[in-house]
Amino acid sequence: MTMQMTEEQRMATDGLRKVLDAEIEPKLRAHGEKFIPKEMMKGFIKTLTEYGLIRAPFPEQWGGLEMDWVTHLRLWEEVGVSAIDLALPILINVSGADMLIRNASDSVKEKYVPGLLSGEVFISMGISEPDVGSDVAAAKTRAVRDGDYWVINGEKTWISNGEHMDIFVCTCKTGEGELTHILIEADTPGLEVRGIPKMALNGQSTSQIFLADVRVPVENTVGEIGQGLKNTLVTFERARCHMAAWGYSIARRAMEESIKYSQTRSQHGKLIAGHQLIAEKIANMATQIDAARLLTLRAAEMIDQGLRCDKECAMAKWFSTEIAVKACRDAVQIHGGNGVTKEFIVERLAREAIIGPIPDGTTEIQKLLIARSLTGVPAFS
Ligand SMILES: Cc1cc2nc3c(=O)[nH]c(=O)nc-3n(C[C@H](O)[C@H](O)[C@H](O)COP(=O)(O)OP(=O)(O)OC[C@H]3O[C@@H](n4cnc5c(N)ncnc54)[C@H](O)[C@@H]3O)c2cc1C
């Protein structure tokens, strides 16, 4: 395993970095932290797909570039450094496309996957419900057969991309202890979306989704009936790698800002970078970012090799999202009073970082999964 970038990866990330710095980040900063309307979001995402985002790890047959997950995560890191608000919709489209390619019928794939990869179509994935968080197997949203249709009733919450989505892969209870994925077009009667305001990341959408007698043709079933939980666990592996990259990309930005600031701010007659307690914070950030990236790319390489890697993804996810919280807190501290003002991005990074340890399995759940894979004794059934 080599963690040095290949020439191809270097060229791809350099090209992307240039467009993020010159074009995308200035527009996003001017827009502020407000919700990004759908057409504007589509414009950003379509630009990013020209640099390989979303398309990289997928087969050419569906509009992909046949690259690997390691390269995809290298690219995704660059977006995360500039704007997690854009990185998240990309994550969801990648996870959704991956789920459809692995599980959906050919007609569903043909209809939706090329649009997902080109950034023309947005997807959401709904597991969580008001009473269903860490215990994903307990989903209550019910789908009942009525001839050639499913009739779906229930409520989902925390759904990323909700206000932007064109299609929704909903985890439904179809029998006792039986979960099934069903694809719903967003404009289907009976489906209602409401945004959830958050402490950060309000440019992208996190939503409640209400489903009242939503009728969906049975050919929209994704994967086999009853295989919803199993297919979700594979999706979690990919999503957790992204969440790990979320952590070290935000931490990298916090470190870059801290380095710049400490090289220009002087106190007690010298640059603060030369004060040993500040130097220690920067050394910690750099080391932990590298460790987080190594853990994550190891997991991505296992995905590329077709290996299951629940434990490795869980390690990367909890470690990286937690070191990001610490790195951003230290970045605020390095900026002193300036760190808590809106003039400096570290204030925003600290609010964004604190969200990372929650989605796609909390830190606590990742640790339980790691321990279970080592001891064979589950903390939950
Ligand atoms: C920004 C954001 C985006 C999201 N996007 C999506 C999405 O697109 N689709 C989707 O389906 N969901 C999404 N989620 C939901 C997310 O996956 C859940 O919030 C997460 O799984 C935790 O569930 P919960 O919030 O209900 O917390 P709970 O499960 O209620 O947990 C509360 C606390 O108890 C702890 N806890 C729970 N069980 C145990 C246990 N057995 N042992 C020890 N501690 C435990 C947790 O770690 C946590 O600290 C998103 C969440 C956020 C914040």
Short mmCIF file of C-alpha atoms and ligand atoms in Angstrom, two decimals:
data_model
loop_
_atom_site.label_atom_id
_atom_site.label_comp_id
_atom_site.label_asym_id
_atom_site.label_seq_id
_atom_site.Cartn_x
_atom_site.Cartn_y
_atom_site.Cartn_z
CA MET A 1 0.00 0.00 0.00
CA THR A 2 1.43 3.39 -0.93
CA MET A 3 -0.12 6.53 0.42
CA GLN A 4 1.90 8.85 -1.83
CA MET A 5 -0.25 10.42 -4.53
CA THR A 6 0.21 9.05 -8.01
CA GLU A 7 1.00 11.49 -10.83
CA GLU A 8 -2.58 11.10 -12.07
CA GLN A 9 -4.03 11.87 -8.62
CA ARG A 10 -1.72 14.89 -8.21
CA MET A 11 -2.83 16.35 -11.54
CA ALA A 12 -6.50 15.72 -10.75
CA THR A 13 -6.35 17.29 -7.27
CA ASP A 14 -4.26 20.28 -8.47
CA GLY A 15 -6.79 21.07 -11.22
CA LEU A 16 -9.65 20.79 -8.77
CA ARG A 17 -7.87 22.92 -6.15
CA LYS A 18 -7.46 25.72 -8.70
CA VAL A 19 -11.15 25.86 -9.61
CA LEU A 20 -12.19 25.63 -5.94
CA ASP A 21 -9.89 28.52 -4.96
CA ALA A 22 -10.48 30.76 -7.96
CA GLU A 23 -14.14 30.19 -8.72
CA ILE A 24 -16.17 28.19 -6.24
CA GLU A 25 -15.04 29.29 -2.80
CA PRO A 26 -15.28 33.05 -3.55
CA LYS A 27 -18.87 32.55 -4.76
CA LEU A 28 -19.74 30.50 -1.69
CA ARG A 29 -18.23 33.05 0.70
CA ALA A 30 -20.23 35.80 -1.00
CA HIS A 31 -23.39 33.69 -0.58
CA GLY A 32 -22.68 33.23 3.14
CA GLU A 33 -24.17 30.41 5.21
CA LYS A 34 -27.66 30.70 3.73
CA PHE A 35 -29.43 27.78 2.05
CA ILE A 36 -28.09 27.21 -1.47
CA PRO A 37 -31.06 27.10 -3.87
CA LYS A 38 -31.32 23.99 -6.04
CA GLU A 39 -30.24 25.55 -9.35
CA MET A 40 -27.24 27.20 -7.73
CA MET A 41 -26.28 23.94 -6.00
CA LYS A 42 -26.65 22.12 -9.32
CA GLY A 43 -24.32 24.63 -10.98
CA PHE A 44 -21.61 24.05 -8.36
CA ILE A 45 -21.97 20.28 -8.45
CA LYS A 46 -21.94 20.13 -12.25
CA THR A 47 -18.70 22.14 -12.32
CA LEU A 48 -17.18 19.70 -9.83
CA THR A 49 -18.21 16.67 -11.89
CA GLU A 50 -16.02 18.06 -14.70
CA TYR A 51 -13.09 17.51 -12.32
CA GLY A 52 -14.06 13.89 -11.61
CA LEU A 53 -16.30 14.28 -8.57
CA ILE A 54 -19.15 11.79 -8.21
CA ARG A 55 -18.08 10.03 -11.44
CA ALA A 56 -14.62 8.81 -10.40
CA PRO A 57 -15.25 5.40 -8.82
CA PHE A 58 -18.01 4.18 -11.15
CA PRO A 59 -18.10 2.14 -14.39
CA GLU A 60 -18.04 3.97 -17.74
CA GLN A 61 -21.29 2.22 -18.61
CA TRP A 62 -23.11 4.59 -16.25
CA GLY A 63 -21.05 7.72 -16.99
CA GLY A 64 -18.27 6.94 -14.52
CA LEU A 65 -14.51 7.29 -14.93
CA GLU A 66 -13.45 3.80 -13.74
CA MET A 67 -11.06 5.29 -11.17
CA ASP A 68 -10.69 3.95 -7.65
CA TRP A 69 -12.16 4.97 -4.28
CA VAL A 70 -8.75 6.18 -3.10
CA THR A 71 -8.63 8.70 -5.98
CA HIS A 72 -12.24 9.67 -5.36
CA LEU A 73 -11.49 10.40 -1.69
CA ARG A 74 -8.42 12.44 -2.66
CA LEU A 75 -10.72 14.60 -4.78
CA TRP A 76 -13.45 14.74 -2.14
CA GLU A 77 -10.89 15.93 0.45
CA GLU A 78 -10.21 19.01 -1.69
CA VAL A 79 -13.92 19.90 -1.80
CA GLY A 80 -14.14 19.37 1.98
CA VAL A 81 -11.26 21.80 2.54
CA SER A 82 -13.22 24.53 0.73
CA ALA A 83 -16.85 23.71 1.47
CA ILE A 84 -18.45 20.86 3.37
CA ASP A 85 -21.79 22.30 2.15
CA LEU A 86 -20.84 21.04 -1.34
CA ALA A 87 -19.02 17.90 -0.24
CA LEU A 88 -22.13 16.48 1.44
CA PRO A 89 -24.44 16.44 -1.60
CA ILE A 90 -21.59 14.77 -3.49
CA LEU A 91 -21.27 12.14 -0.74
CA ILE A 92 -24.99 11.41 -0.92
CA ASN A 93 -25.03 11.14 -4.72
CA VAL A 94 -22.00 8.82 -4.61
CA SER A 95 -23.59 6.63 -1.92
CA GLY A 96 -26.91 6.62 -3.78
CA ALA A 97 -25.35 5.79 -7.15
CA ASP A 98 -23.30 3.05 -5.53
CA MET A 99 -26.39 1.57 -3.90
CA LEU A 100 -28.38 1.64 -7.15
CA ILE A 101 -25.53 0.17 -9.22
CA ARG A 102 -25.10 -2.68 -6.72
CA ASN A 103 -28.77 -3.42 -6.11
CA ALA A 104 -31.30 -1.83 -8.48
CA SER A 105 -32.86 -3.33 -11.60
CA ASP A 106 -31.36 -2.38 -14.97
CA SER A 107 -34.34 -0.17 -15.80
CA VAL A 108 -33.95 1.80 -12.53
CA LYS A 109 -30.20 2.12 -13.13
CA GLU A 110 -30.69 3.32 -16.70
CA LYS A 111 -33.26 5.85 -15.61
CA TYR A 112 -31.37 7.47 -12.71
CA VAL A 113 -27.67 6.60 -12.42
CA PRO A 114 -26.28 8.68 -15.35
CA GLY A 115 -28.09 11.76 -13.95
CA LEU A 116 -26.72 11.12 -10.46
CA LEU A 117 -23.16 10.90 -11.80
CA SER A 118 -23.45 14.06 -13.93
CA GLY A 119 -24.94 16.09 -11.05
CA GLU A 120 -28.23 16.57 -12.93
CA VAL A 121 -30.22 14.46 -10.43
CA PHE A 122 -30.02 14.65 -6.63
CA ILE A 123 -30.76 11.70 -4.39
CA SER A 124 -31.47 11.31 -0.65
CA MET A 125 -31.15 8.19 1.46
CA GLY A 126 -33.52 7.80 4.39
CA ILE A 127 -32.97 5.47 7.31
CA SER A 128 -33.33 7.71 10.37
CA GLU A 129 -36.71 8.43 11.94
CA PRO A 130 -37.78 10.40 15.01
CA ASP A 131 -37.51 7.22 17.15
CA VAL A 132 -34.87 5.45 15.05
CA GLY A 133 -31.28 6.71 15.16
CA SER A 134 -28.36 4.48 16.12
CA ASP A 135 -30.63 1.42 16.09
CA VAL A 136 -31.14 1.37 12.31
CA ALA A 137 -32.81 -2.04 12.33
CA ALA A 138 -35.80 -0.55 14.19
CA ALA A 139 -37.15 1.47 11.22
CA LYS A 140 -40.95 1.83 11.44
CA THR A 141 -41.86 3.54 8.15
CA ARG A 142 -44.18 0.97 6.68
CA ALA A 143 -44.57 -0.18 3.05
CA VAL A 144 -47.57 -2.42 2.31
CA ARG A 145 -48.24 -4.12 -1.05
CA ASP A 146 -51.36 -3.10 -2.98
CA GLY A 147 -51.24 -4.97 -6.30
CA ASP A 148 -48.33 -3.62 -8.34
CA TYR A 149 -47.71 -0.79 -5.88
CA TRP A 150 -46.16 -0.19 -2.49
CA VAL A 151 -48.14 2.14 -0.22
CA ILE A 152 -45.77 3.90 2.17
CA ASN A 153 -46.57 5.69 5.44
CA GLY A 154 -44.18 7.11 8.01
CA GLU A 155 -41.69 9.83 8.79
CA LYS A 156 -37.96 10.13 8.14
CA THR A 157 -35.68 12.72 9.69
CA TRP A 158 -32.17 14.17 9.32
CA ILE A 159 -32.29 13.40 5.61
CA SER A 160 -29.37 15.01 3.74
CA ASN A 161 -30.19 16.62 0.37
CA GLY A 162 -33.93 16.49 1.24
CA GLU A 163 -34.85 19.90 -0.18
CA HIS A 164 -32.71 19.34 -3.27
CA MET A 165 -33.61 15.72 -3.99
CA ASP A 166 -35.27 14.38 -7.13
CA ILE A 167 -35.35 10.80 -5.86
CA PHE A 168 -35.44 9.26 -2.41
CA VAL A 169 -34.28 5.79 -1.40
CA CYS A 170 -36.42 5.07 1.64
CA THR A 171 -35.71 2.26 4.10
CA CYS A 172 -39.12 0.70 4.79
CA LYS A 173 -40.42 -2.02 7.05
CA THR A 174 -42.09 -4.56 4.74
CA GLY A 175 -42.64 -7.31 7.29
CA GLU A 176 -41.66 -8.39 10.81
CA GLY A 177 -37.88 -7.86 11.10
CA GLU A 178 -37.78 -7.17 7.34
CA LEU A 179 -36.42 -3.94 5.82
CA THR A 180 -36.54 -3.10 2.12
CA HIS A 181 -35.28 -0.14 0.08
CA ILE A 182 -37.85 1.57 -2.13
CA LEU A 183 -37.09 4.40 -4.55
CA ILE A 184 -39.62 7.26 -4.52
CA GLU A 185 -39.66 10.19 -6.94
CA ALA A 186 -39.68 13.40 -4.91
CA ASP A 187 -42.78 14.80 -6.61
CA THR A 188 -44.91 11.72 -5.77
CA PRO A 189 -48.18 12.80 -4.09
CA GLY A 190 -48.11 12.31 -0.31
CA LEU A 191 -44.40 13.09 0.13
CA GLU A 192 -43.59 16.31 1.96
CA VAL A 193 -40.16 17.77 2.81
CA ARG A 194 -39.33 20.28 5.57
CA GLY A 195 -35.83 21.68 6.17
CA ILE A 196 -34.20 21.48 9.62
CA PRO A 197 -32.15 24.56 10.65
CA LYS A 198 -28.79 23.57 12.19
CA MET A 199 -25.81 25.16 13.98
CA ALA A 200 -23.85 24.94 10.67
CA LEU A 201 -24.09 23.43 7.18
CA ASN A 202 -27.25 25.32 6.33
CA GLY A 203 -26.14 25.76 2.71
CA GLN A 204 -26.95 22.10 2.09
CA SER A 205 -30.22 20.54 3.18
CA THR A 206 -31.03 18.33 6.16
CA SER A 207 -34.74 17.54 6.26
CA GLN A 208 -37.74 15.82 7.70
CA ILE A 209 -39.68 13.76 5.17
CA PHE A 210 -43.33 12.93 5.76
CA LEU A 211 -44.90 10.05 3.82
CA ALA A 212 -48.70 9.72 3.74
CA ASP A 213 -50.12 6.98 1.50
CA VAL A 214 -47.28 7.40 -1.00
CA ARG A 215 -47.87 4.99 -3.92
CA VAL A 216 -44.78 3.63 -5.66
CA PRO A 217 -44.60 0.93 -8.39
CA VAL A 218 -43.05 -2.31 -7.11
CA GLU A 219 -40.40 -2.14 -9.83
CA ASN A 220 -38.89 0.72 -7.77
CA THR A 221 -37.83 -1.79 -5.11
CA VAL A 222 -34.03 -1.49 -4.78
CA GLY A 223 -32.44 -4.84 -4.01
CA GLU A 224 -34.35 -7.85 -2.83
CA ILE A 225 -37.26 -7.56 -0.43
CA GLY A 226 -35.92 -7.99 3.11
CA GLN A 227 -32.30 -7.17 2.16
CA GLY A 228 -32.50 -3.52 3.25
CA LEU A 229 -30.42 -3.88 6.41
CA LYS A 230 -27.67 -5.90 4.71
CA ASN A 231 -27.45 -3.43 1.82
CA THR A 232 -27.41 -0.49 4.22
CA LEU A 233 -24.36 -1.91 6.00
CA VAL A 234 -22.37 -1.95 2.74
CA THR A 235 -23.51 1.62 2.02
CA PHE A 236 -22.35 2.63 5.51
CA GLU A 237 -18.79 1.50 4.69
CA ARG A 238 -18.55 3.97 1.80
CA ALA A 239 -20.37 6.71 3.70
CA ARG A 240 -18.09 6.32 6.73
CA CYS A 241 -15.00 6.69 4.55
CA HIS A 242 -16.46 9.98 3.30
CA MET A 243 -17.29 11.10 6.83
CA ALA A 244 -13.71 10.31 7.82
CA ALA A 245 -12.50 12.45 4.92
CA TRP A 246 -14.91 15.17 6.14
CA GLY A 247 -12.98 15.14 9.43
CA TYR A 248 -9.47 15.48 8.06
CA SER A 249 -10.47 17.91 5.32
CA ILE A 250 -11.96 20.35 7.85
CA ALA A 251 -8.98 19.75 10.15
CA ARG A 252 -6.60 20.42 7.24
CA ARG A 253 -8.28 23.76 6.54
CA ALA A 254 -8.12 24.63 10.25
CA MET A 255 -4.40 23.80 10.25
CA GLU A 256 -3.69 25.77 7.07
CA GLU A 257 -5.47 28.81 8.53
CA SER A 258 -3.60 28.38 11.83
CA ILE A 259 -0.23 28.18 10.10
CA LYS A 260 -0.93 31.37 8.11
CA TYR A 261 -2.16 33.24 11.17
CA SER A 262 0.67 32.15 13.43
CA GLN A 263 3.21 33.23 10.80
CA THR A 264 1.91 36.81 10.80
CA ARG A 265 0.68 37.50 14.35
CA SER A 266 3.34 38.59 16.84
CA GLN A 267 3.11 38.73 20.64
CA HIS A 268 5.85 39.08 23.25
CA GLY A 269 8.23 40.26 20.57
CA LYS A 270 7.98 37.29 18.23
CA LEU A 271 5.64 35.46 15.86
CA ILE A 272 3.22 33.29 17.81
CA ALA A 273 4.33 30.34 15.61
CA GLY A 274 7.56 30.50 17.58
CA HIS A 275 5.81 30.09 20.95
CA GLN A 276 6.19 26.47 21.93
CA LEU A 277 2.62 25.92 23.09
CA ILE A 278 1.31 27.17 19.73
CA ALA A 279 3.87 25.06 17.85
CA GLU A 280 2.66 22.00 19.77
CA LYS A 281 -0.94 22.57 18.64
CA ILE A 282 0.13 22.79 14.99
CA ALA A 283 2.34 19.68 15.28
CA ASN A 284 -0.59 17.77 16.83
CA MET A 285 -2.93 18.84 14.04
CA ALA A 286 -0.49 17.81 11.31
CA THR A 287 0.20 14.40 12.84
CA GLN A 288 -3.44 13.60 13.55
CA ILE A 289 -4.55 14.69 10.08
CA ASP A 290 -1.98 12.38 8.51
CA ALA A 291 -3.03 9.51 10.80
CA ALA A 292 -6.71 10.08 9.96
CA ARG A 293 -5.99 10.16 6.22
CA LEU A 294 -3.92 6.97 6.43
CA LEU A 295 -6.69 5.14 8.28
CA THR A 296 -9.23 6.34 5.72
CA LEU A 297 -7.25 5.52 2.60
CA ARG A 298 -6.50 2.07 4.00
CA ALA A 299 -10.25 1.48 4.20
CA ALA A 300 -10.77 2.93 0.71
CA GLU A 301 -8.08 0.65 -0.66
CA MET A 302 -9.88 -2.33 0.87
CA ILE A 303 -13.09 -1.23 -0.89
CA ASP A 304 -11.09 -1.06 -4.14
CA GLN A 305 -9.93 -4.62 -3.51
CA GLY A 306 -13.50 -5.81 -2.96
CA LEU A 307 -12.93 -6.56 0.73
CA ARG A 308 -15.40 -5.88 3.53
CA CYS A 309 -13.96 -3.27 5.87
CA ASP A 310 -16.57 -2.37 8.50
CA LYS A 311 -13.97 -2.27 11.27
CA GLU A 312 -11.46 -0.18 9.29
CA CYS A 313 -14.16 2.30 8.19
CA ALA A 314 -15.41 2.59 11.77
CA MET A 315 -11.87 3.32 13.01
CA ALA A 316 -11.34 5.97 10.34
CA LYS A 317 -14.75 7.59 10.92
CA TRP A 318 -14.56 8.05 14.67
CA PHE A 319 -10.89 8.99 14.79
CA SER A 320 -11.02 11.51 11.97
CA THR A 321 -14.24 13.27 12.94
CA GLU A 322 -13.09 13.55 16.57
CA ILE A 323 -9.61 14.91 15.74
CA ALA A 324 -11.36 17.50 13.56
CA VAL A 325 -13.29 18.84 16.56
CA LYS A 326 -10.02 19.19 18.49
CA ALA A 327 -8.12 20.71 15.54
CA CYS A 328 -10.81 23.33 14.94
CA ARG A 329 -11.04 24.18 18.62
CA ASP A 330 -7.24 24.67 18.68
CA ALA A 331 -7.43 26.75 15.50
CA VAL A 332 -9.89 29.12 17.21
CA GLN A 333 -7.53 29.30 20.21
CA ILE A 334 -4.54 30.08 17.97
CA HIS A 335 -6.53 32.96 16.44
CA GLY A 336 -7.28 34.37 19.92
CA GLY A 337 -10.20 36.83 19.95
CA ASN A 338 -10.20 36.93 16.16
CA GLY A 339 -11.03 33.22 16.19
CA VAL A 340 -14.55 33.79 17.48
CA THR A 341 -15.44 36.44 14.90
CA LYS A 342 -17.12 35.93 11.52
CA GLU A 343 -14.04 37.53 9.88
CA PHE A 344 -12.07 34.31 10.24
CA ILE A 345 -13.24 30.98 8.85
CA VAL A 346 -12.07 28.99 11.88
CA GLU A 347 -15.24 30.06 13.74
CA ARG A 348 -17.34 28.40 11.04
CA LEU A 349 -15.08 25.34 10.83
CA ALA A 350 -15.50 24.72 14.57
CA ARG A 351 -19.29 24.64 14.18
CA GLU A 352 -19.07 22.37 11.13
CA ALA A 353 -16.58 19.98 12.74
CA ILE A 354 -18.76 19.32 15.77
CA ILE A 355 -21.46 17.79 13.54
CA GLY A 356 -19.13 15.16 12.01
CA PRO A 357 -19.12 12.64 14.90
CA ILE A 358 -22.92 12.17 14.59
CA PRO A 359 -24.10 11.10 11.07
CA ASP A 360 -23.53 7.63 9.64
CA GLY A 361 -23.08 6.17 13.09
CA THR A 362 -21.94 8.17 16.11
CA THR A 363 -18.47 7.85 17.64
CA GLU A 364 -19.93 5.64 20.35
CA ILE A 365 -21.48 3.28 17.78
CA GLN A 366 -18.23 3.07 15.76
CA LYS A 367 -16.36 2.04 18.90
CA LEU A 368 -18.95 -0.64 19.68
CA LEU A 369 -18.60 -2.00 16.14
CA ILE A 370 -14.80 -2.12 16.38
CA ALA A 371 -14.88 -3.88 19.73
CA ARG A 372 -17.51 -6.36 18.49
CA SER A 373 -15.35 -7.30 15.53
CA LEU A 374 -12.43 -7.95 17.90
CA THR A 375 -14.21 -9.74 20.76
CA GLY A 376 -17.12 -11.30 18.91
CA VAL A 377 -19.39 -10.08 21.72
CA PRO A 378 -22.01 -7.57 20.52
CA ALA A 379 -23.05 -4.60 22.65
CA PHE A 380 -26.41 -4.69 20.90
CA SER A 381 -28.31 -7.40 19.10
C1 LIG B 1 -26.11 16.58 9.53
C2 LIG B 1 -26.75 15.23 9.58
C3 LIG B 1 -27.02 14.56 8.40
C4 LIG B 1 -27.65 13.31 8.43
N1 LIG B 1 -27.99 12.70 7.25
C5 LIG B 1 -28.73 11.56 7.29
C6 LIG B 1 -29.23 10.97 6.08
O1 LIG B 1 -28.98 11.47 4.97
N2 LIG B 1 -30.01 9.85 6.16
C7 LIG B 1 -30.31 9.26 7.37
O2 LIG B 1 -31.00 8.27 7.36
N3 LIG B 1 -29.84 9.80 8.53
C8 LIG B 1 -29.07 10.92 8.52
N4 LIG B 1 -28.63 11.48 9.70
C9 LIG B 1 -28.99 10.85 10.96
C10 LIG B 1 -27.81 10.23 11.70
O3 LIG B 1 -27.38 9.08 11.04
C11 LIG B 1 -28.25 10.00 13.16
O4 LIG B 1 -28.37 11.30 13.75
C12 LIG B 1 -27.26 9.15 13.93
O5 LIG B 1 -27.26 7.82 13.48
C13 LIG B 1 -27.56 9.16 15.43
O6 LIG B 1 -28.92 8.90 15.66
P1 LIG B 1 -29.74 9.87 16.66
O7 LIG B 1 -29.47 11.27 16.24
O8 LIG B 1 -31.14 9.41 16.69
O9 LIG B 1 -29.07 9.65 18.08
P2 LIG B 1 -29.40 8.44 19.08
O10 LIG B 1 -29.28 7.13 18.40
O11 LIG B 1 -30.63 8.74 19.82
O12 LIG B 1 -28.14 8.57 20.08
C14 LIG B 1 -28.08 9.57 21.12
C15 LIG B 1 -26.77 9.33 21.87
O13 LIG B 1 -26.78 8.02 22.47
C16 LIG B 1 -25.64 7.28 22.03
N5 LIG B 1 -26.02 5.87 21.87
C17 LIG B 1 -27.05 5.33 21.16
N6 LIG B 1 -27.06 4.00 21.25
C18 LIG B 1 -26.01 3.66 22.03
C19 LIG B 1 -25.46 2.44 22.50
N7 LIG B 1 -25.99 1.24 22.18
N8 LIG B 1 -24.35 2.48 23.29
C20 LIG B 1 -23.79 3.68 23.61
N9 LIG B 1 -24.24 4.87 23.20
C21 LIG B 1 -25.34 4.86 22.43
C22 LIG B 1 -25.25 7.91 20.70
O14 LIG B 1 -23.90 7.66 20.40
C23 LIG B 1 -25.54 9.38 20.98
O15 LIG B 1 -24.46 9.95 21.68
C24 LIG B 1 -27.97 12.71 9.69
C25 LIG B 1 -27.65 13.39 10.88
C26 LIG B 1 -27.06 14.63 10.83
C27 LIG B 1 -26.74 15.34 12.14
#
